[in-house]
Tab-separated table of C-alpha atoms in Angstrom:
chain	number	residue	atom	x	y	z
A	1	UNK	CA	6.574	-29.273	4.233
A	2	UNK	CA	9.908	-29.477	2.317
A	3	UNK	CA	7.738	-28.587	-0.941
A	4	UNK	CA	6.418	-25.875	0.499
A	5	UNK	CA	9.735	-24.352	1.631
A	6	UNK	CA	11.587	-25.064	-2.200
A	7	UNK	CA	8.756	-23.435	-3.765
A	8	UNK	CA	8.964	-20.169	-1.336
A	9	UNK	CA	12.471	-20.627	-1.908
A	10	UNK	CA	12.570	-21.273	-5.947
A	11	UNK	CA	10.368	-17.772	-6.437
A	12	UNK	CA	13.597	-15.760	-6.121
A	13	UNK	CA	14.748	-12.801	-8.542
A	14	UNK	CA	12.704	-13.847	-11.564
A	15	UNK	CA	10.581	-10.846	-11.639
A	16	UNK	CA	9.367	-9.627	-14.684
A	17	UNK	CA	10.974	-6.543	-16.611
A	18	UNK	CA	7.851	-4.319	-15.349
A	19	UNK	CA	8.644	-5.303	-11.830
A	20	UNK	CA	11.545	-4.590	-11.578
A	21	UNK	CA	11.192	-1.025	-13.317
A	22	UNK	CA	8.383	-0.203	-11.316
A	23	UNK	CA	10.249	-1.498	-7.858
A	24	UNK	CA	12.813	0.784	-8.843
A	25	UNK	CA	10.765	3.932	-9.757
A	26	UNK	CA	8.589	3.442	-6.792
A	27	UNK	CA	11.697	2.988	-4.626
A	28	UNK	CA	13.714	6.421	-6.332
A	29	UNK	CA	9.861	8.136	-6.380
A	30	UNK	CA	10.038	8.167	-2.484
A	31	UNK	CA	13.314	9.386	-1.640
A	32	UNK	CA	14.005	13.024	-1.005
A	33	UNK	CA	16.308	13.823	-3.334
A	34	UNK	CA	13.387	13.100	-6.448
A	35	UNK	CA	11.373	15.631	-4.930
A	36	UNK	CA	13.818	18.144	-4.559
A	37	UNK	CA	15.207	17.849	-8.137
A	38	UNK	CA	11.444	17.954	-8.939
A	39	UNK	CA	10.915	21.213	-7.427
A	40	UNK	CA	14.459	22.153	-9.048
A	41	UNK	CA	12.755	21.579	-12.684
A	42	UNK	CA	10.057	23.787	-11.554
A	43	UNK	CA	12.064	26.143	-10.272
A	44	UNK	CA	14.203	26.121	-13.700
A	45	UNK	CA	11.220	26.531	-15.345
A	46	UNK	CA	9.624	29.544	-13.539
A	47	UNK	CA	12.862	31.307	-13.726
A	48	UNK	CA	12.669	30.687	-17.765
A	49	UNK	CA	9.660	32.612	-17.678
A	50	UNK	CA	10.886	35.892	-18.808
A	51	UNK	CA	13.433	34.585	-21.012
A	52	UNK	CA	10.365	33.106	-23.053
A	53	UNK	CA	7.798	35.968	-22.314
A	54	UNK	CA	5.599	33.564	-20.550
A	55	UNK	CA	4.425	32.042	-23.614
A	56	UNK	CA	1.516	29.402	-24.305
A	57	UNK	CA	4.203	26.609	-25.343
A	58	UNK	CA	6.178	27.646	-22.168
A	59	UNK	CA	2.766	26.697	-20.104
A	60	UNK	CA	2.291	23.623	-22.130
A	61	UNK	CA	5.827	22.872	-21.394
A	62	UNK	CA	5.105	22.557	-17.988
A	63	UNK	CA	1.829	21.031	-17.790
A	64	UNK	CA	2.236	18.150	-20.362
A	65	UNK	CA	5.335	17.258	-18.634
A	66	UNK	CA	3.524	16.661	-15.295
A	67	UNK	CA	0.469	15.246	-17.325
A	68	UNK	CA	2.875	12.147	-18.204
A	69	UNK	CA	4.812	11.640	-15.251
A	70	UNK	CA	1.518	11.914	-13.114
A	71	UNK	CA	-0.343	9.923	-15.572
A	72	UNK	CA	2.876	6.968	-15.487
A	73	UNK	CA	3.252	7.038	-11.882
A	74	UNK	CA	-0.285	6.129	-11.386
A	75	UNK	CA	0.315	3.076	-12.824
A	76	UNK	CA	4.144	2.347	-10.888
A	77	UNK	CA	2.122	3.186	-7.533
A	78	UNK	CA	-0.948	0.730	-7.907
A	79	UNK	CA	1.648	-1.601	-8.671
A	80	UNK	CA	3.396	-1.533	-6.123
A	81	UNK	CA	0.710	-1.707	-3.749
A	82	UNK	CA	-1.060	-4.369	-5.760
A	83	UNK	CA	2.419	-6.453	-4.924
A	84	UNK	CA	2.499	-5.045	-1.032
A	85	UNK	CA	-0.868	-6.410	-0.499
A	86	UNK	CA	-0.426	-9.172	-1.964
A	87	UNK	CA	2.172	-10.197	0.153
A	88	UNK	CA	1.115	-8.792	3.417
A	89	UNK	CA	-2.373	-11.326	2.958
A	90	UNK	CA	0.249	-14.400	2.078
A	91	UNK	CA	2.066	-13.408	5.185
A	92	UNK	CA	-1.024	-12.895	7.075
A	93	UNK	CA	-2.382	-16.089	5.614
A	94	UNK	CA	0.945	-17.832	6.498
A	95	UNK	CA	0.037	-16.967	10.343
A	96	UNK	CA	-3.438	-17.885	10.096
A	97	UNK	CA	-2.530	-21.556	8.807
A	98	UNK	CA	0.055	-21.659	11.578
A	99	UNK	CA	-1.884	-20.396	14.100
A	100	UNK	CA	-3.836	-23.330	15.893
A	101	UNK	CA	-8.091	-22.877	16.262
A	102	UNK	CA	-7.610	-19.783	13.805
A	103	UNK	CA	-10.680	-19.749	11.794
A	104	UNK	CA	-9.190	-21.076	7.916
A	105	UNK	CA	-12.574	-19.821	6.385
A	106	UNK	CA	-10.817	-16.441	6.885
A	107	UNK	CA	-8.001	-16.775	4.611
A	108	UNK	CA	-9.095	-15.424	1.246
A	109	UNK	CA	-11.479	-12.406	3.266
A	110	UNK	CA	-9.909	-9.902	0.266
A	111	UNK	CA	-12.030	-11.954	-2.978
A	112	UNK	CA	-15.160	-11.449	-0.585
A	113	UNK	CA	-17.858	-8.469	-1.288
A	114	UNK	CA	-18.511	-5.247	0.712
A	115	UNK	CA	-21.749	-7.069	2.264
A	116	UNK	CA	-19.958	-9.944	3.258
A	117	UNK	CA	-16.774	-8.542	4.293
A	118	UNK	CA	-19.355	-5.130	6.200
A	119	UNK	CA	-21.332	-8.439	8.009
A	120	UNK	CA	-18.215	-10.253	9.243
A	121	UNK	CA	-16.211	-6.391	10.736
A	122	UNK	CA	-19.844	-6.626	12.525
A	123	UNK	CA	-19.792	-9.607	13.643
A	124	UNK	CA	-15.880	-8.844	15.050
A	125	UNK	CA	-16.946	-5.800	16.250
A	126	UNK	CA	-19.814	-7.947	18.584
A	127	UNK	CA	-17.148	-9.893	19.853
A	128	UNK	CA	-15.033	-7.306	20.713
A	129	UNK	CA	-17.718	-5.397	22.828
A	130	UNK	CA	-18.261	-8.535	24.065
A	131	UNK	CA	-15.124	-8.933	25.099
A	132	UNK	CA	-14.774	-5.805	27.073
A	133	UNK	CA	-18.063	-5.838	28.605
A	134	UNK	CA	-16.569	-9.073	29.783
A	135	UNK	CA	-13.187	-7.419	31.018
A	136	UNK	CA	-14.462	-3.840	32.299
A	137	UNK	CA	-13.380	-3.949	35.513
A	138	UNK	CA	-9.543	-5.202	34.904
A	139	UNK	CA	-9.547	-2.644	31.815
A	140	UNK	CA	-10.964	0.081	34.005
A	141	UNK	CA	-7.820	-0.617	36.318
A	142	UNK	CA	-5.039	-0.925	34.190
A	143	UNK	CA	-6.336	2.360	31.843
A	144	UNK	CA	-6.596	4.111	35.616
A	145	UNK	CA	-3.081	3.326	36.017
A	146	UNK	CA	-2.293	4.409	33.030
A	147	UNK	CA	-4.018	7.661	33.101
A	148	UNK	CA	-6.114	7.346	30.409
């Protein structure tokens, strides 16, 4: 057990240089004031307009710019959901391993194929009718309560 905890605890700050940039991007993407100085530099741009007779470079301008951010931030977002999912399912698995008469055989569910993973949400969704077949009339009471 005392393994386990140093190596949670040795993973620390050593994330790589992308990481960190794309933490940081992803993090300043979100907040409100990046998309209102976004629509600021579009705004600045359609008021430059007249000023350069709506020219063909003052299109391009516009539309490579976005090209590259959209084409970068692609890459910054599917990173960091690759790294949110990766840690929810260690959480998740975390729980699992704790959790006593959990199924183990569950743990690594996201390296599984769409048939296998499409046959197991079946099989959960069996045991879940199952379940309330089983429980009707206490669930009929409490939702009656409830108003539902």
């Amino acid at each position: 057990m005392s393994n386990y905890q140093e190596s949670v605890s040795d993973l620390g700050s050593d994330a790589s240089l992308f990481t960190r940039l794309s933490q940081t991007t992803a993090r300043w993407a979100g907040k409100p004031q990046t998309f209102f100085l976004a629509l600021a530099i579009i705004a600045i741009w359609a008021l430059s307009g007249p000023f350069f007779g709506f020219n063909d470079t003052w299109q391009l301008v516009i539309n490579t710019s976005t090209t590259i951010v959209t084409f970068l931030m692609v890459f910054i977002i599917q990173n960091s959901q690759n790294r949110d999912t990766c840690a929810m399912q260690i959480k998740l698995d975390e729980l699992i391993v704790r959790l006593e008469g959990a199924r183990e055989e569950l743990l690594d569910l996201e390296e599984l194929d769409e048939e296998k993973l499409e046959a197991l949400r079946t099989e959960f969704e069996r045991r879940a009718k199952r379940a309330r077949e089983g429980q009707a009339p206490a669930a009929d009471a409490i939702e009656g309560r409830r108003g539902f």
